Coordinates of C-alpha atoms and ligand atoms in Angstrom, one line a residue:
M3 CA 105.1 86.5 108.1
E4 CA 105.4 89.1 105.4
T5 CA 104.8 93.0 106.7
Q6 CA 104.3 95.9 104.9
T7 CA 105.8 99.4 106.6
I8 CA 107.1 102.3 104.8
S9 CA 110.5 101.7 102.8
K10 CA 113.1 103.9 103.3
D11 CA 112.2 105.3 99.1
E12 CA 108.4 105.9 99.8
T13 CA 106.6 108.5 101.7
S14 CA 103.3 107.2 103.1
C15 CA 101.3 109.9 101.5
G16 CA 102.3 108.9 97.5
P17 CA 99.9 107.0 95.4
P18 CA 100.3 103.3 96.0
A19 CA 103.0 101.5 93.6
D20 CA 101.5 99.8 90.6
L21 CA 102.9 96.4 91.2
G22 CA 101.3 94.4 88.6
V23 CA 102.2 91.3 88.0
P24 CA 105.5 90.0 89.9
P25 CA 108.2 89.0 88.0
I26 CA 109.3 86.2 90.7
E27 CA 106.8 84.3 92.7
C28 CA 107.6 81.0 94.8
R29 CA 104.6 79.7 96.3
N30 CA 105.0 76.6 99.1
L31 CA 108.0 75.4 97.5
W32 CA 109.6 72.2 98.7
K33 CA 112.6 70.5 97.7
I34 CA 113.8 67.1 99.1
Y35 CA 116.6 65.5 97.8
G36 CA 116.5 61.6 97.5
D37 CA 114.7 58.7 95.8
R38 CA 111.7 58.9 98.9
E39 CA 111.4 62.5 98.5
K40 CA 107.4 62.3 98.4
E41 CA 107.4 60.1 101.5
A42 CA 109.6 62.2 103.2
L43 CA 107.3 65.0 102.1
E44 CA 104.3 63.5 103.7
A45 CA 106.1 62.8 106.9
M46 CA 107.8 66.2 107.0
K47 CA 104.0 67.7 106.7
K48 CA 102.3 65.6 108.9
E49 CA 105.1 65.1 111.6
N50 CA 106.9 68.1 111.7
L51 CA 110.3 66.3 111.3
N52 CA 113.4 68.1 111.2
K53 CA 116.2 67.8 108.8
E54 CA 118.2 65.1 110.6
E55 CA 115.0 63.2 111.1
V56 CA 114.2 63.1 107.4
L57 CA 117.6 61.6 106.6
A58 CA 117.8 58.9 109.4
R59 CA 114.4 57.9 108.5
F60 CA 114.3 58.2 104.6
G61 CA 117.8 59.0 103.6
C62 CA 116.7 62.5 102.1
G63 CA 118.3 65.8 102.3
V64 CA 116.4 68.6 102.8
G65 CA 117.1 71.4 100.8
V66 CA 114.0 74.2 100.8
V67 CA 110.8 73.5 103.3
D68 CA 107.5 75.4 102.3
A69 CA 108.9 78.7 100.8
S70 CA 106.5 81.4 99.7
F71 CA 107.4 84.6 98.6
T72 CA 107.3 87.2 95.8
V73 CA 109.8 89.3 94.4
N74 CA 108.5 92.7 93.1
Q75 CA 108.9 94.5 89.8
G76 CA 112.9 96.6 90.4
E77 CA 113.7 94.8 93.5
I78 CA 116.7 93.7 95.1
F79 CA 115.4 90.7 97.1
C80 CA 118.2 88.8 99.3
I81 CA 118.1 85.5 100.5
M82 CA 120.5 85.3 103.8
G83 CA 121.7 82.1 105.6
L84 CA 124.5 80.1 106.7
S85 CA 125.7 77.4 104.4
G86 CA 123.8 74.6 103.5
S87 CA 120.5 76.4 104.2
G88 CA 119.3 76.0 101.1
K89 CA 120.2 79.2 99.4
S90 CA 121.4 77.3 96.2
T91 CA 118.7 75.0 95.8
L92 CA 116.3 77.8 96.1
V93 CA 117.4 80.0 93.7
R94 CA 118.0 77.3 91.1
H95 CA 114.4 76.4 90.8
V96 CA 113.6 80.0 89.7
N97 CA 115.7 79.0 86.3
R98 CA 114.3 75.5 86.4
L99 CA 117.6 74.0 86.9
I100 CA 116.2 71.7 89.5
D101 CA 112.7 70.4 89.7
P102 CA 110.9 70.9 93.0
T103 CA 109.0 68.5 95.3
A104 CA 106.0 70.1 95.3
G105 CA 105.0 73.7 95.0
S106 CA 105.3 76.3 92.1
V107 CA 107.9 79.1 91.0
L108 CA 105.8 81.5 88.7
I109 CA 107.8 83.9 86.4
E110 CA 105.8 86.7 85.3
G111 CA 102.9 85.1 86.4
K112 CA 103.9 81.8 84.4
D113 CA 104.5 78.5 86.1
I114 CA 107.7 77.8 85.0
N115 CA 107.7 73.9 85.6
A116 CA 104.3 73.5 83.4
M117 CA 106.6 75.3 80.2
S118 CA 107.5 73.4 77.4
M119 CA 111.1 72.8 77.0
E120 CA 111.0 75.5 73.8
Q121 CA 108.5 78.1 76.1
L122 CA 111.5 77.1 79.1
R123 CA 114.4 78.0 76.6
Q124 CA 113.3 81.0 75.6
T125 CA 112.4 82.3 78.9
R126 CA 115.9 81.8 80.5
A127 CA 117.6 83.3 77.1
E128 CA 115.5 86.4 77.2
K129 CA 114.1 86.6 80.7
I130 CA 116.5 85.7 83.2
G131 CA 120.3 86.2 83.7
M132 CA 122.0 84.2 86.1
V133 CA 125.7 85.1 88.1
F134 CA 127.4 82.5 90.1
Q135 CA 130.2 82.6 92.8
N136 CA 132.9 81.2 90.3
M137 CA 132.1 82.3 86.9
S138 CA 133.3 79.8 84.8
L139 CA 134.5 81.7 81.9
L140 CA 135.4 79.9 78.7
P141 CA 139.7 80.3 79.1
H142 CA 139.7 79.9 75.0
K143 CA 137.6 82.9 74.3
N144 CA 138.5 86.3 74.9
V145 CA 136.4 88.8 77.2
R146 CA 134.5 90.2 74.4
Q147 CA 133.8 86.6 73.5
N148 CA 132.8 85.5 76.3
V149 CA 130.2 88.5 76.9
A150 CA 128.8 87.4 73.5
F151 CA 129.0 83.8 74.0
G152 CA 125.0 83.5 74.6
L153 CA 123.9 85.7 72.0
E154 CA 126.4 83.6 69.9
L155 CA 124.4 80.5 70.5
R156 CA 121.3 82.2 69.7
G157 CA 122.6 82.9 66.3
I158 CA 123.3 86.8 66.6
A159 CA 125.7 88.0 63.9
R160 CA 129.4 88.7 65.5
K161 CA 128.9 92.5 64.6
D162 CA 125.5 92.6 66.4
R163 CA 126.6 90.7 69.1
N164 CA 130.2 92.3 69.6
K165 CA 128.2 95.5 69.8
V166 CA 126.1 94.4 72.5
A167 CA 129.3 92.9 74.5
E168 CA 131.0 96.3 74.5
E169 CA 128.1 97.9 75.8
A170 CA 127.4 95.2 79.1
L171 CA 131.6 95.5 79.2
E172 CA 131.1 99.5 79.2
I173 CA 128.2 98.8 82.4
V174 CA 130.5 96.7 84.1
H175 CA 133.4 99.4 84.0
L176 CA 136.1 96.6 81.4
S177 CA 135.6 98.3 78.1
E178 CA 139.2 98.5 77.7
W179 CA 139.3 94.7 78.7
G180 CA 137.6 93.2 75.6
D181 CA 140.8 91.5 74.1
C182 CA 142.2 90.1 77.0
Y183 CA 141.9 86.2 78.1
P184 CA 140.3 85.4 81.6
D185 CA 143.3 84.2 83.1
E186 CA 144.7 88.0 82.6
L187 CA 142.0 89.2 84.9
S188 CA 141.6 89.3 88.6
G189 CA 139.0 87.1 90.4
G190 CA 136.9 90.4 90.6
M191 CA 137.0 91.5 87.3
Q192 CA 135.9 88.1 86.1
Q193 CA 133.2 88.2 88.3
R194 CA 132.4 91.6 86.4
V195 CA 132.7 89.4 83.0
G196 CA 130.0 87.1 84.5
L197 CA 127.8 90.2 85.3
A198 CA 128.4 91.4 82.0
R199 CA 127.8 88.5 80.3
A200 CA 124.2 87.8 82.2
L201 CA 123.4 91.6 81.1
A202 CA 124.1 91.2 77.5
A203 CA 120.9 89.4 77.1
D204 CA 119.3 92.2 78.8
P205 CA 117.1 89.7 81.1
S206 CA 114.3 91.2 83.2
I207 CA 115.1 89.0 86.0
L208 CA 119.1 88.6 87.6
L209 CA 119.6 85.3 89.9
M210 CA 122.9 85.9 91.8
D211 CA 124.1 83.1 93.9
E212 CA 127.0 84.8 95.8
P213 CA 128.5 86.4 92.9
F214 CA 130.9 88.2 95.4
S215 CA 131.0 85.7 98.4
A216 CA 134.9 84.4 97.1
L217 CA 136.4 88.1 96.9
D218 CA 138.6 90.0 99.2
P219 CA 136.2 92.5 101.4
L220 CA 137.3 95.4 99.7
I221 CA 136.9 94.2 96.4
R222 CA 133.4 92.7 97.4
R223 CA 132.2 96.5 98.8
Q224 CA 133.4 97.8 95.6
L225 CA 131.5 95.3 93.4
Q226 CA 128.5 95.7 95.7
D227 CA 128.4 99.7 95.2
Q228 CA 128.9 99.3 91.3
F229 CA 125.9 96.8 91.4
L230 CA 124.0 99.1 93.6
E231 CA 124.9 101.6 91.2
L232 CA 124.0 100.0 87.9
S233 CA 121.2 98.3 89.5
E234 CA 119.1 101.8 90.0
K235 CA 119.8 102.5 86.3
M236 CA 118.7 99.3 85.1
N237 CA 115.3 98.7 87.0
K238 CA 116.1 95.0 86.6
T239 CA 114.4 92.5 89.4
T240 CA 117.4 90.7 91.3
L241 CA 117.1 87.5 93.2
F242 CA 120.6 87.8 95.4
I243 CA 121.9 85.2 97.2
T244 CA 124.5 85.7 100.3
H245 CA 125.5 84.3 103.7
D246 CA 126.7 87.6 104.8
L247 CA 124.2 89.6 106.2
D248 CA 126.3 93.1 106.0
E249 CA 126.0 92.3 102.1
A250 CA 122.0 91.8 102.4
I251 CA 121.5 94.8 104.4
R252 CA 123.6 96.7 101.8
I253 CA 122.4 95.5 98.8
G254 CA 118.6 94.2 99.6
N255 CA 115.6 96.5 99.5
R256 CA 114.0 93.1 101.8
I257 CA 115.9 90.1 102.9
A258 CA 114.5 86.4 103.5
I259 CA 116.6 84.9 106.2
M260 CA 116.8 81.1 105.6
K261 CA 117.6 78.4 108.1
D262 CA 117.7 74.5 107.6
G263 CA 115.4 75.1 104.3
V264 CA 113.1 77.8 105.7
L265 CA 112.3 81.1 105.3
V266 CA 112.3 82.2 109.0
Q267 CA 111.8 85.8 108.4
I268 CA 111.0 88.0 105.5
G269 CA 111.3 91.8 105.8
T270 CA 112.6 95.3 105.1
P271 CA 116.7 95.6 106.4
E272 CA 115.1 97.8 109.2
E273 CA 112.4 95.0 109.9
I274 CA 114.7 92.4 110.3
V275 CA 117.1 94.5 112.7
T276 CA 114.4 96.2 114.8
K277 CA 112.0 92.8 114.7
P278 CA 114.1 89.7 114.7
A279 CA 111.8 87.0 114.2
D280 CA 113.4 84.4 116.5
D281 CA 117.0 83.8 118.5
Y282 CA 118.5 82.5 115.1
V283 CA 118.0 86.2 113.4
A284 CA 118.5 88.1 116.5
D285 CA 122.0 86.5 116.8
F286 CA 122.8 87.2 113.3
V287 CA 121.5 91.1 113.5
A288 CA 123.5 91.4 117.1
G289 CA 126.4 93.2 115.6
I290 CA 124.9 95.0 113.0
S291 CA 125.0 99.0 113.2
R292 CA 121.3 100.5 113.3
L293 CA 122.7 103.9 112.8
H294 CA 121.7 103.7 108.7
L295 CA 118.7 101.1 109.2
V296 CA 116.3 102.3 111.6
Y297 CA 114.2 105.3 110.9
A298 CA 112.1 107.9 112.3
H299 CA 108.7 106.3 112.0
T300 CA 110.2 103.5 114.3
V301 CA 111.5 105.3 117.3
M302 CA 109.1 108.2 117.1
W303 CA 106.4 108.2 119.8
S304 CA 102.9 108.5 118.2
L305 CA 101.5 112.5 118.6
E306 CA 98.8 111.2 120.7
Y307 CA 101.3 109.4 122.8
F308 CA 103.5 112.9 123.5
K309 CA 100.3 114.8 123.7
K310 CA 99.1 112.7 126.7
R311 CA 102.3 112.7 128.6
Y312 CA 103.7 116.5 127.9
P313 CA 100.2 117.9 127.6
A314 CA 102.1 121.4 128.1
V315 CA 104.7 121.2 125.6
S316 CA 104.7 123.2 122.4
L317 CA 106.5 121.7 119.4
E318 CA 106.1 125.0 117.3
N319 CA 110.0 125.9 117.5
C320 CA 111.4 122.3 117.3
P321 CA 113.1 121.0 114.2
T322 CA 111.5 119.0 112.1
A323 CA 112.2 115.6 110.1
S324 CA 110.7 113.2 107.8
P325 CA 109.7 109.8 109.0
N326 CA 112.2 108.4 106.6
E327 CA 115.0 110.1 108.3
D328 CA 117.3 107.7 109.8
L329 CA 118.9 107.5 113.4
D330 CA 122.3 109.0 112.1
A331 CA 120.6 112.0 110.5
L332 CA 118.2 112.7 113.8
I333 CA 121.4 112.5 115.9
D334 CA 122.5 115.3 113.7
I335 CA 119.4 117.6 114.1
M336 CA 119.3 116.8 117.6
V337 CA 123.1 117.5 118.4
G338 CA 122.4 120.9 116.4
T339 CA 119.5 121.8 118.6
D340 CA 118.9 123.2 122.3
E341 CA 115.3 121.8 121.7
K342 CA 114.5 118.3 123.3
Y343 CA 111.9 117.0 120.7
I344 CA 112.3 116.6 116.7
S345 CA 108.6 116.9 115.3
I346 CA 108.1 114.2 112.7
I347 CA 106.4 115.9 109.6
D348 CA 104.6 113.4 107.2
C349 CA 102.4 115.5 104.3
G350 CA 102.5 118.4 105.8
K351 CA 101.3 117.2 109.4
C352 CA 102.9 115.9 112.6
V353 CA 102.7 112.4 112.8
G354 CA 105.0 112.0 115.8
V355 CA 108.0 112.9 118.0
V356 CA 111.2 111.9 118.8
T357 CA 112.5 112.4 122.3
R358 CA 116.0 112.4 123.2
G359 CA 115.2 109.4 125.0
S360 CA 113.6 107.6 122.2
L361 CA 116.4 108.2 119.8
L362 CA 119.0 106.8 122.4
R363 CA 116.8 104.0 122.8
G364 CA 116.6 103.4 119.1
I365 CA 120.3 103.5 118.6
Q366 CA 120.4 100.8 121.6
G367 CA 117.7 98.8 119.9
K368 CA 115.5 99.1 123.1
E369 CA 111.6 99.9 123.2
M370 CA 111.3 103.7 123.0
D371 CA 108.4 103.2 126.1
E372 CA 110.6 102.1 128.4
D373 CA 112.1 105.7 129.3
Ligands
ADP429 P1 123.5 76.5 100.3 O1 123.3 77.2 99.1 O2 123.0 77.4 101.4 O3 124.8 76.3 100.7 P2 122.5 74.5 99.2 O4 121.3 74.6 98.5 O5 123.8 74.2 98.3 O6 122.6 75.5 100.8 O7 121.9 72.9 100.1 C1 121.1 72.8 101.2 C2 121.1 71.4 101.4 O8 120.5 70.5 100.2 C3 122.4 71.0 102.0 O9 122.0 69.8 103.0 C4 123.1 69.8 100.9 O10 123.9 69.2 101.3 C5 121.8 69.6 100.0 N1 121.9 69.3 98.7 C6 121.9 70.4 97.8 N2 122.1 69.6 96.6 C7 121.9 68.3 96.8 C8 122.1 67.6 95.6 N3 122.1 67.7 94.3 N4 121.5 65.8 96.2 C9 121.6 66.2 97.6 N5 121.6 66.8 98.5 C10 121.7 68.6 97.9
MG430 MG1 124.9 77.9 97.8

């Protein structure tokens, strides 16, 4: 199901990225809630039962169905789905808050379910930070003490942990608020304290379960921007859960769409929008603007096809663009020229041609060779 195309940050001519051991890997993960989970699992595998049938026959709830995915170093991987689709169930496996019915989760290559309690405690404390929808801050501790709390539990001296807490508060732009108490802060600020608390332990992995979902749209947008900015600086690997496709598209390098426990599609925002795997995903993406999501390499004609169709046309005087230019930028280029074509150049070579027709079709979301 996973496909590989040029993402917005890479060109096809650079050296391949060294991906190493992935920070998070889920392999055929299943979670069925209820006493008869194993029986239900066998029946689901054999008879392809749906959620309702499993509930009727076994009295079991279906959380996650055969989920496999890898989150790469530094990536923000979003899991998007409606309420009840299994997102929280899935993410809770990653720090082993719950045990799977079947399958495994590897953290930096190590099976988290095979770890001893001591190894698990250490992995959680040092590698994984978690942010929830409603961060329950400790009401009788001030903001700085809340941020430092995890370090306090680990026995780190007050002076040292306060210093780390100050740094974490600075990252989320709350330096001035260290002495205040949680009830003096707005919801958005409390979520930022929660994020600072997770960052204080300097984890390499962040798990974020709908961290901004309870906030007003404007505040949510500000926090998304802030998060993207700090994420770029810190090079952490993030598993980000949301029920909002717009948020997933803004935040995610890749998105997994979840329905009734199943990951129905995994791809870049562009792949999800241009090639939805089924009607469910297509419905989700129907209202999404393609201008900043779809790139020249998707809408262009191959040079070969262009030459076959217009053998006499020279591209010599045409404006040029890279394969990673988005539709919005291509429109600007097309509007600014009297030429009818944009030559798409990769590694110094023409690899394709964007025509006025292919550009307009790209904006519409229709196949380019309908022209
Ligand atoms: P989401 O986070 O996408 O809203 P959840 O992971 O919370 O979805 O829930 C997925 C499904 O698993 C739902 O049908 C929910 O009722 C069920 N579920 C979640 N937690 C439990 C639990 N502790 N016991 C039984 N069923 C549960
Ligand atoms: Mg949830």
